XYZ file of N, CA, C and O in Angstrom:
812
model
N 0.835 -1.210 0.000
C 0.000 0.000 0.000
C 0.874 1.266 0.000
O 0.623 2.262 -0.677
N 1.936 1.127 0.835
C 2.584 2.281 1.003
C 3.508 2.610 -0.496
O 3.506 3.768 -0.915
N 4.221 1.613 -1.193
C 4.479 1.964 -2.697
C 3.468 2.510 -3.777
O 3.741 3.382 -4.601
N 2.263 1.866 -3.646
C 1.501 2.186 -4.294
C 1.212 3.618 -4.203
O 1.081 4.361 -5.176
N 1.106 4.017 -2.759
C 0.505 5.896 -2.614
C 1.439 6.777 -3.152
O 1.157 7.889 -3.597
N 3.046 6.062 -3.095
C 4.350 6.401 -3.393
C 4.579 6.925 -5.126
O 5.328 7.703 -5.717
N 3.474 6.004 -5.480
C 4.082 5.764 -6.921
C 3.084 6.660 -7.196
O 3.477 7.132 -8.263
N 1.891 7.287 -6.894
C 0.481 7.752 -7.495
C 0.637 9.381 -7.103
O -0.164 10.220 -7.514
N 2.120 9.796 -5.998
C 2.293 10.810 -5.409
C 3.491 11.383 -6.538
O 3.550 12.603 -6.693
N 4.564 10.382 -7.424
C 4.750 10.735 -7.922
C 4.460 11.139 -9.399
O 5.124 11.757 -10.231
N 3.296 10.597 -9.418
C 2.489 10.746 -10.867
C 2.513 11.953 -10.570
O 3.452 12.628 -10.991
N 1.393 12.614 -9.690
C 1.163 14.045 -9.280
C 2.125 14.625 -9.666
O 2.309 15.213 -10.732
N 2.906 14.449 -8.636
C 3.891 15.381 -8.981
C 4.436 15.990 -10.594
O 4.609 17.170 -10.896
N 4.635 14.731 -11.500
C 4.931 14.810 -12.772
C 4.225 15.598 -13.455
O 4.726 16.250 -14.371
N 2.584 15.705 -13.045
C 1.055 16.206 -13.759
C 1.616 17.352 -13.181
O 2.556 17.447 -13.969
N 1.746 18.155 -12.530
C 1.736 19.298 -11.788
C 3.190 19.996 -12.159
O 3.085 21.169 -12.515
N 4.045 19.652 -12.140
C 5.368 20.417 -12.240
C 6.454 19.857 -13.835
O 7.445 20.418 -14.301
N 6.055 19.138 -14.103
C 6.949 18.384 -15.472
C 6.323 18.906 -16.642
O 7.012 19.558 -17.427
N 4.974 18.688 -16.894
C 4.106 19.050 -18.095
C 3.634 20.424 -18.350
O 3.396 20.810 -19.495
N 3.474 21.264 -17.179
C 3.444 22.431 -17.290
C 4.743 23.099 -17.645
O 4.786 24.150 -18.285
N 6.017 22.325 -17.120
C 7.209 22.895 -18.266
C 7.370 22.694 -19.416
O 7.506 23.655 -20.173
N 7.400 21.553 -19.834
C 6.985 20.833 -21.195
C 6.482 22.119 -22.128
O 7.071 22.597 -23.098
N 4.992 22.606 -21.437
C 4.079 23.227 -22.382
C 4.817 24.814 -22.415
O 4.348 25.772 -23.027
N 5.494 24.820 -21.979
C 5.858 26.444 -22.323
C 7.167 26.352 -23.075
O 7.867 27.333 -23.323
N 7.445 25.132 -23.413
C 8.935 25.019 -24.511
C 8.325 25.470 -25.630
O 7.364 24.801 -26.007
N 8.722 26.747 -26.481
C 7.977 27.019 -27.485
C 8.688 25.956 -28.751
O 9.854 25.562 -28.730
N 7.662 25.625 -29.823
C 7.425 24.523 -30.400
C 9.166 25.136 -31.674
O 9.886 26.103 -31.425
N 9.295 24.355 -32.664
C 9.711 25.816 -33.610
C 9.048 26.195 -34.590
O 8.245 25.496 -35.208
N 9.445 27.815 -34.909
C 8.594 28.936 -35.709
C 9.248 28.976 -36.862
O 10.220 28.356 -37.293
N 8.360 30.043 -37.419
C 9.018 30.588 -39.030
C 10.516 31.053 -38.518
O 11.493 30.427 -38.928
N 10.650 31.976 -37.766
C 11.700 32.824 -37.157
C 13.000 31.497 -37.265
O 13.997 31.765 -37.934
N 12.924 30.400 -36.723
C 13.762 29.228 -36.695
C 13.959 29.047 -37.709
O 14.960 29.557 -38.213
N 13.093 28.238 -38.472
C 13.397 27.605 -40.006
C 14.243 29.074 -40.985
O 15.239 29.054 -41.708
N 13.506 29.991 -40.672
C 14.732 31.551 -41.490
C 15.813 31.250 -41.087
O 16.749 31.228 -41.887
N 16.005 30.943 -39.794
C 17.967 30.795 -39.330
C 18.729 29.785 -39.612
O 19.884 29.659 -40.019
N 17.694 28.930 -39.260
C 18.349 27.346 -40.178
C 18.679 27.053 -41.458
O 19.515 26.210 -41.782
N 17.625 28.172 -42.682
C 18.080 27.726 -43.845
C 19.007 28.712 -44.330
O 19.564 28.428 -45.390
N 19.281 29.759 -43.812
C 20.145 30.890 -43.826
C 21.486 30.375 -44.072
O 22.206 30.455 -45.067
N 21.681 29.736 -42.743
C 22.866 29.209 -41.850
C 23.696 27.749 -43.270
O 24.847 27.558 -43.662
N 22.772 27.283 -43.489
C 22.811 25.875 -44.650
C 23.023 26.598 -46.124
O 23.460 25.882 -47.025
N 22.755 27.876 -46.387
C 23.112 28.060 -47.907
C 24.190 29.324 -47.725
O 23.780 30.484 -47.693
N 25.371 29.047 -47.627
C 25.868 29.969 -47.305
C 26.634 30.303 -48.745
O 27.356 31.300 -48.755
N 26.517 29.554 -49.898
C 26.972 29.775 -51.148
C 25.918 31.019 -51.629
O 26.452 32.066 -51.996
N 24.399 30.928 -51.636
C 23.954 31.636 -52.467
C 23.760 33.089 -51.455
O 22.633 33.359 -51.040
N 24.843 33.898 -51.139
C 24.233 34.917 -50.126
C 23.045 36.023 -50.674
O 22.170 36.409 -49.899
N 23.100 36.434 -51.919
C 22.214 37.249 -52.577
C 20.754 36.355 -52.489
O 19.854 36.735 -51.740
N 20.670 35.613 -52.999
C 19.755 34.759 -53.000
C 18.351 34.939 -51.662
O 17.144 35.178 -51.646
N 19.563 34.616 -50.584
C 18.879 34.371 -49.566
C 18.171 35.481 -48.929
O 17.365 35.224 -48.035
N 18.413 36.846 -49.341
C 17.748 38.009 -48.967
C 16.129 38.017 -49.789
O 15.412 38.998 -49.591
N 15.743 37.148 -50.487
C 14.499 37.121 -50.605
C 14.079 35.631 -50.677
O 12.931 35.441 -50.276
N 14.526 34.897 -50.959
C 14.312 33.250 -50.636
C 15.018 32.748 -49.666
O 15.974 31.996 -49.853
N 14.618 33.109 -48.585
C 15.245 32.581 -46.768
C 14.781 31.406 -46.751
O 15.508 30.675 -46.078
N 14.025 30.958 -47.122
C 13.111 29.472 -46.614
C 13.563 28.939 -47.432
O 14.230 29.483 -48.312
N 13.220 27.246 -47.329
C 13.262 26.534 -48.588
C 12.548 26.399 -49.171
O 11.495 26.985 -48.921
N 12.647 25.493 -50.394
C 11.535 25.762 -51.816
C 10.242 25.627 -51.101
O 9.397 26.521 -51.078
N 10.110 24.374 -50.469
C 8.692 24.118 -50.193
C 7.880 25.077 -49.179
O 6.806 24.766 -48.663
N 8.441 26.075 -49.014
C 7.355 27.325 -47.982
C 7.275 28.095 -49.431
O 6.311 28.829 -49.213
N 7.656 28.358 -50.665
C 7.066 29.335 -51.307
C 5.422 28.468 -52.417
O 5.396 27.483 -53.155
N 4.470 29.327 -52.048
C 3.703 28.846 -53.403
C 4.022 29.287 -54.722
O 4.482 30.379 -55.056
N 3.701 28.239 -55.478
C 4.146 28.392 -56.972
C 3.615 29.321 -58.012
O 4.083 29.587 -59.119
N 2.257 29.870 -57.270
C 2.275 31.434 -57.983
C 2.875 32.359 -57.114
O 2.857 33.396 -57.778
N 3.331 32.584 -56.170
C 3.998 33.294 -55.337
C 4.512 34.801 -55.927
O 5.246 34.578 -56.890
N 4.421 35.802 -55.759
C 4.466 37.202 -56.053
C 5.471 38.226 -55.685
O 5.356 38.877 -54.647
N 6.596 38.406 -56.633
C 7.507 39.350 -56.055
C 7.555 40.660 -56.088
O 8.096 40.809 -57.183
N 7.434 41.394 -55.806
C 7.726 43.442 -55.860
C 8.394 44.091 -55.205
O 8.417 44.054 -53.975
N 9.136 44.887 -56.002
C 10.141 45.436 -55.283
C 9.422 47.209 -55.401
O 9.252 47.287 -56.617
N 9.147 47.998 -55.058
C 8.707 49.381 -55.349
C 9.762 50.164 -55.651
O 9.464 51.004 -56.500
N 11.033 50.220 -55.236
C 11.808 51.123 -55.459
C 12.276 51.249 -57.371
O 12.776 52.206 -57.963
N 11.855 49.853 -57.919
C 12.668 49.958 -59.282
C 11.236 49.010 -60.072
O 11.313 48.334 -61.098
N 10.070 49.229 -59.258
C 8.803 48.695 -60.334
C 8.979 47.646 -60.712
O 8.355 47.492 -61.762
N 9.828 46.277 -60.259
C 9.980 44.981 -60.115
C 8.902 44.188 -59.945
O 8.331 44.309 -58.861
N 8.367 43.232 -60.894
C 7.316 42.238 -60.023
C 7.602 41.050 -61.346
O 7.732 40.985 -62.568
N 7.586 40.178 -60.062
C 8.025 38.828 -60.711
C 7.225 37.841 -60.351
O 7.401 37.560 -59.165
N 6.410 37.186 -60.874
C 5.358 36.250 -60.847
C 5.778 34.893 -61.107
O 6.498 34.679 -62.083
N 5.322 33.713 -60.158
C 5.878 32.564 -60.329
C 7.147 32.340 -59.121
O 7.750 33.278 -58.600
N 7.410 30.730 -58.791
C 8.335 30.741 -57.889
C 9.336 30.394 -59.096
O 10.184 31.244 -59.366
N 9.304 29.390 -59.725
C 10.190 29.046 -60.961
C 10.846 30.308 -61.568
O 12.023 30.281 -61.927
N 10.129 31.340 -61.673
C 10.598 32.612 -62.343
C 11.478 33.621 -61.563
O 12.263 34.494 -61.933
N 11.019 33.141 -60.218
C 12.041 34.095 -59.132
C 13.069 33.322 -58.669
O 13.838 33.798 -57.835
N 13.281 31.615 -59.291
C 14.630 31.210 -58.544
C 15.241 31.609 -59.712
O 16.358 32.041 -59.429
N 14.985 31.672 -61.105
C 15.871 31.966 -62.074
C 16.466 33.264 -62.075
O 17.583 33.516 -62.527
N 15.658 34.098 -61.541
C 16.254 35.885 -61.362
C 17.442 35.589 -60.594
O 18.612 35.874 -60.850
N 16.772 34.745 -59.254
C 18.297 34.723 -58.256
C 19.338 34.071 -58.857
O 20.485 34.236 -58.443
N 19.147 33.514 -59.572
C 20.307 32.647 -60.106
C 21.252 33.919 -61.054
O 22.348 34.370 -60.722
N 20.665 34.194 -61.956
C 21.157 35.366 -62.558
C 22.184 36.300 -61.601
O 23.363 36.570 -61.830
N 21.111 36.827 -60.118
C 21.770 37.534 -59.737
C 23.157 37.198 -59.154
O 24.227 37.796 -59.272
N 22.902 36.304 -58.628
C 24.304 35.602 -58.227
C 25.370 35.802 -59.378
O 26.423 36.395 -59.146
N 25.097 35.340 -60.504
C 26.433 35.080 -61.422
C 26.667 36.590 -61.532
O 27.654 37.089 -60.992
N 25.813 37.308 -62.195
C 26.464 38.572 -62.155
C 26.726 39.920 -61.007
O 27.004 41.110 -61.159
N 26.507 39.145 -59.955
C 26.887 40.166 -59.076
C 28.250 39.243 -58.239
O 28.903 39.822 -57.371
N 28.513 38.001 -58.565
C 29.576 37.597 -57.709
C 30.506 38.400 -58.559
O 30.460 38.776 -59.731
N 31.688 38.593 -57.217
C 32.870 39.180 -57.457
C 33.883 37.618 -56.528
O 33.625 36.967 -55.516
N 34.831 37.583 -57.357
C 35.752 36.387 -56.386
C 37.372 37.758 -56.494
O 37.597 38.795 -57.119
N 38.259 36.726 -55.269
C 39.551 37.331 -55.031
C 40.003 36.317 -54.694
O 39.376 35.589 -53.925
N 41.259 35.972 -55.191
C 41.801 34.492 -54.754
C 41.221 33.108 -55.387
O 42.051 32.203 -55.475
N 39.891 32.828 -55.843
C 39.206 32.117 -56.354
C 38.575 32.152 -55.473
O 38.030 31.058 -55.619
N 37.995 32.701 -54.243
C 37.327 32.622 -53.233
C 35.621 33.408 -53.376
O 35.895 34.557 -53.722
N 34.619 33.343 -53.308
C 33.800 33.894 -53.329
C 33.622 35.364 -52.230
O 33.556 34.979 -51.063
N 33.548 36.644 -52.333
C 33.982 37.226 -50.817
C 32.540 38.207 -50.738
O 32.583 39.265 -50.111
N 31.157 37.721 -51.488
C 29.836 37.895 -50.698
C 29.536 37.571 -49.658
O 29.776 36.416 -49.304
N 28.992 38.350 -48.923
C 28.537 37.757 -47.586
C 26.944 38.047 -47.321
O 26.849 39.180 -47.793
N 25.891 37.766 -46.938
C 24.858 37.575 -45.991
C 24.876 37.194 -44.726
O 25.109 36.023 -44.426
N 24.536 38.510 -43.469
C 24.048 38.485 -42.393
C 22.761 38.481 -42.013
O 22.229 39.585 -42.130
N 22.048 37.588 -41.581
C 20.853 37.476 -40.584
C 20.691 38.757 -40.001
O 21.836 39.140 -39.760
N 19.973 39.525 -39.685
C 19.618 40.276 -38.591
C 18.247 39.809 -38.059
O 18.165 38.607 -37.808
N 17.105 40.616 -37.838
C 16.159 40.676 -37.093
C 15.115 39.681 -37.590
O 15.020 40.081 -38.750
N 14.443 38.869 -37.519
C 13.629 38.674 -37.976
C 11.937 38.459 -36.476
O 11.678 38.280 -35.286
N 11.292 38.695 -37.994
C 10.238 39.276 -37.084
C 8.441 39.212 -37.534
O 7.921 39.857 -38.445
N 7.732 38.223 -36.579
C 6.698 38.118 -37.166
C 5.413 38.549 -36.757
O 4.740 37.950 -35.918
N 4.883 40.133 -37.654
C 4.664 41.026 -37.327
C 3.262 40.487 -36.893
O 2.715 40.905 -35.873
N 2.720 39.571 -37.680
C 0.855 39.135 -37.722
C 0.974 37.701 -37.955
O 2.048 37.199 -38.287
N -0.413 36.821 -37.744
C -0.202 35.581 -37.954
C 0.790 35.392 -39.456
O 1.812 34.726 -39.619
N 0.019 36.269 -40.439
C 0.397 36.024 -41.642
C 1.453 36.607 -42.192
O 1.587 36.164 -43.333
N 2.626 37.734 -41.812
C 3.244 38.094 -41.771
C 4.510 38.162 -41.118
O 4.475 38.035 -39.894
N 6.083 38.404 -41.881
C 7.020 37.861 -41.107
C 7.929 39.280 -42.105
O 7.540 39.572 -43.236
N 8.940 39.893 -41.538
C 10.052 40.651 -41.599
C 11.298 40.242 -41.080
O 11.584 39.798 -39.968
N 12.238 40.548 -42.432
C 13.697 39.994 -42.123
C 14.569 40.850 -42.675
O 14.706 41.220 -43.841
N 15.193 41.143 -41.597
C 16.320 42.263 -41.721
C 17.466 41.474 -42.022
O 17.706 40.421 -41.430
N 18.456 42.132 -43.268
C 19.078 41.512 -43.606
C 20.364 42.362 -44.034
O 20.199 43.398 -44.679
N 21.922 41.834 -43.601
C 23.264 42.991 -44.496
C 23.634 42.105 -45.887
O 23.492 40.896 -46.067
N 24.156 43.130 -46.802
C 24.706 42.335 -48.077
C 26.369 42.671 -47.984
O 26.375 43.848 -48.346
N 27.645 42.345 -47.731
C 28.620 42.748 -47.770
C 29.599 41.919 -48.963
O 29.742 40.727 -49.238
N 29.989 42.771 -49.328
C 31.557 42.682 -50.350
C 32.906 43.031 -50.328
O 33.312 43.614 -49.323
N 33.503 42.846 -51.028
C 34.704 43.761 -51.350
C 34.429 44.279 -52.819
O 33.846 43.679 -53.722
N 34.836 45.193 -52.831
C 34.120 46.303 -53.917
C 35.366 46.195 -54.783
O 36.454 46.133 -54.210
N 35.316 46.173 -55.895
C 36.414 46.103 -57.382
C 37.873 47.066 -56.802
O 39.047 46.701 -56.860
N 37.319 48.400 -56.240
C 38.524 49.279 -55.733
C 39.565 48.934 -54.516
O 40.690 49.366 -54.266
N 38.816 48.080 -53.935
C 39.329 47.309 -53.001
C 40.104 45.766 -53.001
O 40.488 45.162 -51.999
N 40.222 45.290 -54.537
C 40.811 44.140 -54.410
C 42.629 44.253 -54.352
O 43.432 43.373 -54.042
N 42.864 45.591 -54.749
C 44.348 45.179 -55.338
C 44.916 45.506 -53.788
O 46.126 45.544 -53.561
N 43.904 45.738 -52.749
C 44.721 45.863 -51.067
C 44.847 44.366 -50.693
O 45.779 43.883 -50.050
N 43.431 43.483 -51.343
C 43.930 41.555 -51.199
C 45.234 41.468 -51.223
O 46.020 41.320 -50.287
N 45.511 41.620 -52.901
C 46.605 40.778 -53.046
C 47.822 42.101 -52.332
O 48.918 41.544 -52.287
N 47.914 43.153 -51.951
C 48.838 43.662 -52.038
C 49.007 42.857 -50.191
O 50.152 42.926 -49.743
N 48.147 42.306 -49.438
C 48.237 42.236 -47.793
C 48.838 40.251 -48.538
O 49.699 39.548 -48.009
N 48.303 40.019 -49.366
C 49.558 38.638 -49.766
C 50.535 38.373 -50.016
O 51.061 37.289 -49.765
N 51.207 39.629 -50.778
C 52.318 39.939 -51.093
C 53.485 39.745 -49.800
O 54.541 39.138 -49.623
N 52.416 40.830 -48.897
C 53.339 41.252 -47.698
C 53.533 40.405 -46.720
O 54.351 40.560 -45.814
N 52.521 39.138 -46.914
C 52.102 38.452 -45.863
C 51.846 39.104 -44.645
O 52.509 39.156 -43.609
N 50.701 39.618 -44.976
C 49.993 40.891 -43.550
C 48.733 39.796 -43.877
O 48.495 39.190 -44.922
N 48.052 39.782 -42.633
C 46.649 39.248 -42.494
C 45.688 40.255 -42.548
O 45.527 41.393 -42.106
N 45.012 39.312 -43.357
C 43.502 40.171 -43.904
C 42.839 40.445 -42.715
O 42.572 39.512 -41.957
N 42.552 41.522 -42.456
C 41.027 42.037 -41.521
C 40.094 42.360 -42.530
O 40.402 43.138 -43.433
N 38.543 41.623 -42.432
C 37.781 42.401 -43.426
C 36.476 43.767 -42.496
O 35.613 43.395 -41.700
N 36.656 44.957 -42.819
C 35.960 45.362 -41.964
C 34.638 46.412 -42.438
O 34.767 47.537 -42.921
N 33.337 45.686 -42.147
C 32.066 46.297 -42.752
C 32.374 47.821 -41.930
O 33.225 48.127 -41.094
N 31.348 48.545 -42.537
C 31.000 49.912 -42.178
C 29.988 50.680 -42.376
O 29.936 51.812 -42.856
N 28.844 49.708 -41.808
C 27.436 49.841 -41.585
C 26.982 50.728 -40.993
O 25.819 51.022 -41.269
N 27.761 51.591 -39.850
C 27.882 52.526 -39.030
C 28.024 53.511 -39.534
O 27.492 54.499 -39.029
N 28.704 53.622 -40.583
C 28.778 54.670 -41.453
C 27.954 54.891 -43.332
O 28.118 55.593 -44.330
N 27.145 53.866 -42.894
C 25.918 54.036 -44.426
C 25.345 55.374 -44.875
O 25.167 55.818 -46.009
N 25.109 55.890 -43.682
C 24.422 57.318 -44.098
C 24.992 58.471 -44.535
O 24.358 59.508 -44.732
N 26.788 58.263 -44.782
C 27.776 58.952 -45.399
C 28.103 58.985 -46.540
O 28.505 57.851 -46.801
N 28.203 59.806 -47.677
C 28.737 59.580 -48.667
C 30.833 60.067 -48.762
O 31.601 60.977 -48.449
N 30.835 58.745 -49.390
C 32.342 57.894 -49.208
C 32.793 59.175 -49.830
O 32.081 59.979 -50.432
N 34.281 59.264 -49.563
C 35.309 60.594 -51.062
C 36.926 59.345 -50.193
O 37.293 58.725 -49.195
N 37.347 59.848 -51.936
C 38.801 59.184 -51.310
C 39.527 59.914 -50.784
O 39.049 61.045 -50.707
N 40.663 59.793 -50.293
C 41.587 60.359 -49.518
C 43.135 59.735 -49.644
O 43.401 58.663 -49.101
N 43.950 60.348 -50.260
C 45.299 59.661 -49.877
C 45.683 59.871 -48.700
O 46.604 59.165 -48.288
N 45.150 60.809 -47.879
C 45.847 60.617 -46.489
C 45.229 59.382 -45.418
O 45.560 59.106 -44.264
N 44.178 58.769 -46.338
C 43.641 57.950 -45.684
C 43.939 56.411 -45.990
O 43.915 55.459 -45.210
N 44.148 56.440 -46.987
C 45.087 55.423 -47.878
C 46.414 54.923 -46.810
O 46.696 53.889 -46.205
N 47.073 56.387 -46.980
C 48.468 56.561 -46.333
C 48.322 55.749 -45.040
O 49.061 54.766 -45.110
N 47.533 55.804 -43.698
C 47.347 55.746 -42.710
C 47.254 54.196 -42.833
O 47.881 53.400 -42.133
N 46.185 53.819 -44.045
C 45.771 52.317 -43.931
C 47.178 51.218 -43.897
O 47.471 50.218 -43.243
N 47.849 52.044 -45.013
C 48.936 51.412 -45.640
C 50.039 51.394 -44.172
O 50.798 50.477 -43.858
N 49.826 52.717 -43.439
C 51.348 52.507 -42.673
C 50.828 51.472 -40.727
O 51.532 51.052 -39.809
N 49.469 51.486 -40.946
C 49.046 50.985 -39.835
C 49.021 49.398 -40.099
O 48.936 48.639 -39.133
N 49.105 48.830 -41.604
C 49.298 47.616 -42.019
C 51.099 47.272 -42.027
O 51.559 46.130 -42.065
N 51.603 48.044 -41.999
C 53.023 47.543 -42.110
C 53.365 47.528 -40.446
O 54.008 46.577 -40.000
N 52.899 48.644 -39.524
C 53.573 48.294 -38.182
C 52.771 47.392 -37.305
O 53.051 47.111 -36.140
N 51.811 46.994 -37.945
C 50.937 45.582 -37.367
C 50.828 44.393 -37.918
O 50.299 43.436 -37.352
N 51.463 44.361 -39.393
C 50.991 43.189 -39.963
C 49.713 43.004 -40.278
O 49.464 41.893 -40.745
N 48.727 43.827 -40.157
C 47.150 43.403 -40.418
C 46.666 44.644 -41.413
O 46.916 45.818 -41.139
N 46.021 44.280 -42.472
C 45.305 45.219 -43.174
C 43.735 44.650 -43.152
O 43.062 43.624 -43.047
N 43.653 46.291 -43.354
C 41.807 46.201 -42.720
C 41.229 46.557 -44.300
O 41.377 47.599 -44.940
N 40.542 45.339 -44.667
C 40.062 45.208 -46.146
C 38.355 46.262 -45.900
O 37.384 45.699 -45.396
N 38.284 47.680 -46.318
C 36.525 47.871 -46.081
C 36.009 47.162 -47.108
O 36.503 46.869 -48.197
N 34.692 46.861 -46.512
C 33.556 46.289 -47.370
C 32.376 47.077 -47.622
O 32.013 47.927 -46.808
N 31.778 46.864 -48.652
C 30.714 47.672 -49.270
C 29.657 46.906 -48.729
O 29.648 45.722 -48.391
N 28.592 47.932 -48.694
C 27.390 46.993 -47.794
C 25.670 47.652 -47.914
O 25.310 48.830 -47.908
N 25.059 46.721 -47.992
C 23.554 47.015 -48.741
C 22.908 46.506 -47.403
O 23.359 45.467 -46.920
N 21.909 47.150 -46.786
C 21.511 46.743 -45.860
C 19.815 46.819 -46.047
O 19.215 47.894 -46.038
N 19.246 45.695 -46.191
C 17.720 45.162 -46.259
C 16.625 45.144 -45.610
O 16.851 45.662 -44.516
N 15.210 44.724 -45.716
C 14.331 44.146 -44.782
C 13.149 43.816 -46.024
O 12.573 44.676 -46.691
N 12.949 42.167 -46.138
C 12.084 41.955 -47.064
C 10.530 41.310 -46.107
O 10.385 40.715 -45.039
N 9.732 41.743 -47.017
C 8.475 41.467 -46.275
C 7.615 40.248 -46.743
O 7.112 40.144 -47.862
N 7.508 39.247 -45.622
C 6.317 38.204 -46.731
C 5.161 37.704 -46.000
O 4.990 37.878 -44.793
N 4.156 36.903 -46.994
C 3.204 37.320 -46.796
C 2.971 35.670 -46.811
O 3.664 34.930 -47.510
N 1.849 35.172 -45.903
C 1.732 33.785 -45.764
C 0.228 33.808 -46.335
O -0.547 34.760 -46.245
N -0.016 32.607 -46.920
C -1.776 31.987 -47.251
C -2.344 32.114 -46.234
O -3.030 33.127 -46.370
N -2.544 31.566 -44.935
C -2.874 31.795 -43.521
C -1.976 31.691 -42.309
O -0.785 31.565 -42.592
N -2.270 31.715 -41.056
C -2.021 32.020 -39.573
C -1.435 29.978 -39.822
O -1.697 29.256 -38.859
N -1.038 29.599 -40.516
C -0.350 27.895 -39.915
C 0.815 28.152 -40.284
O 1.245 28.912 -41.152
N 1.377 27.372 -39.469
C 3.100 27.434 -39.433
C 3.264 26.807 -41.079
O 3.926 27.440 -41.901
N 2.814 25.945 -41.316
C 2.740 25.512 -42.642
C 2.712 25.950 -43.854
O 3.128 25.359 -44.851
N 2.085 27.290 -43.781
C 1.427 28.018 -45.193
C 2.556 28.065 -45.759
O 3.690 27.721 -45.428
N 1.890 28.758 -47.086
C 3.145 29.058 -48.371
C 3.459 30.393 -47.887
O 3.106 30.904 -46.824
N 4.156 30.874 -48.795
C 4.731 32.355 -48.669
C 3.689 32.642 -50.465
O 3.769 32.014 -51.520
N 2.997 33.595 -50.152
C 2.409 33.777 -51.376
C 2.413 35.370 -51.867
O 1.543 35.854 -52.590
N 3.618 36.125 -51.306
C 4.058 37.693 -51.371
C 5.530 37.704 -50.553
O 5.871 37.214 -49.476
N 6.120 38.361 -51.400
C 7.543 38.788 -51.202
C 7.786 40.341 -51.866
O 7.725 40.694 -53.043
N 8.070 41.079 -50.707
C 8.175 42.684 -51.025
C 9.665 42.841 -50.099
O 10.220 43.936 -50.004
């Protein structure tokens, strides 16, 4: 008798303090699957600033617009081929290396049916390659350094700024490669409120 009350005290217990933790583990969201497939295509970085998910969250009439340049692209078939495009002609390589990058930032899901994703695009910009090979030459290590902080500036060159880069790379050994940088937030739009739906708008 006395095991038995033993064993029925710890059921309780389990009903009362185990399952009520259980239920507040949140399940995973859109917000997850964006980081996961982010994280897994790290070849196509352009790409992924409007196709974050994988194929199977977009529907196949699925709707693209961009407002700033009157863009609209109809079809999912028709918008992986744009990305594809964009990739070839916007990669730049140095070394044979690909040196696009895509950062994750915020993502964010504003309504059942709605989700926002902040996103950086970084490079090395054509004016900036011959500091690559010139930090190989020297065998100085590459620093690559964005300057997102400073977007709202318009750039001018400077040889005294040059000068500085050049003489702070020789008494450290490190040159600081800047990168050019496009900074995003694309908006999409789900069939309904289920974790499941398609994506059937991309702005």
């Amino acid at each position: 008798f006395y095991d038995m009350c033993l064993s029925h005290y710890q059921t309780l217990l389990i009903a009362l303090f185990i399952l009520p933790i259980c239920s507040i583990i949140p399940a995973p969201t859109r917000k997850n699957a964006v980081r996961d497939w982010i994280s897994s295509q790290p070849s196509t970085p352009l790409s992924n600033t409007i196709l974050c998910l994988p194929p199977e969250w977009f529907a196949e009439d699925v709707v693209y617009s961009q407002k700033a340049t009157n863009v609209r692209i109809e079809r999912c078939l028709n918008l992986k081929m744009l990305c594809e495009k964009w990739e070839q002609s916007f990669e730049m390589t140095s070394e044979d290396k690909k040196n696009v990058w895509m950062s994750l930032g915020r993502v964010s899901e504003t309504s059942p049916t709605s989700m926002l994703v902040q996103w950086n695009l970084t490079w090395v910009p054509p004016t900036a390659l011959w500091l690559e090979t010139l930090a190989h030459v020297n065998e100085w290590t590459l620093r690559y350094c964005p300057y997102t902080h400073l977007s709202d500036r318009v750039s001018t060159f400077s040889y005294k700024a040059v000068g500085k880069l050049l003489w702070d790379a020789w008494t450290t050994q490190q040159l600081h490669i800047p990168l050019a940088c496009i900074r995003g937030i694309t908006q999409y739009e789900f069939a309904d409120a289920t974790d499941d739906a398609c994506i059937v708008s991309i702005k």
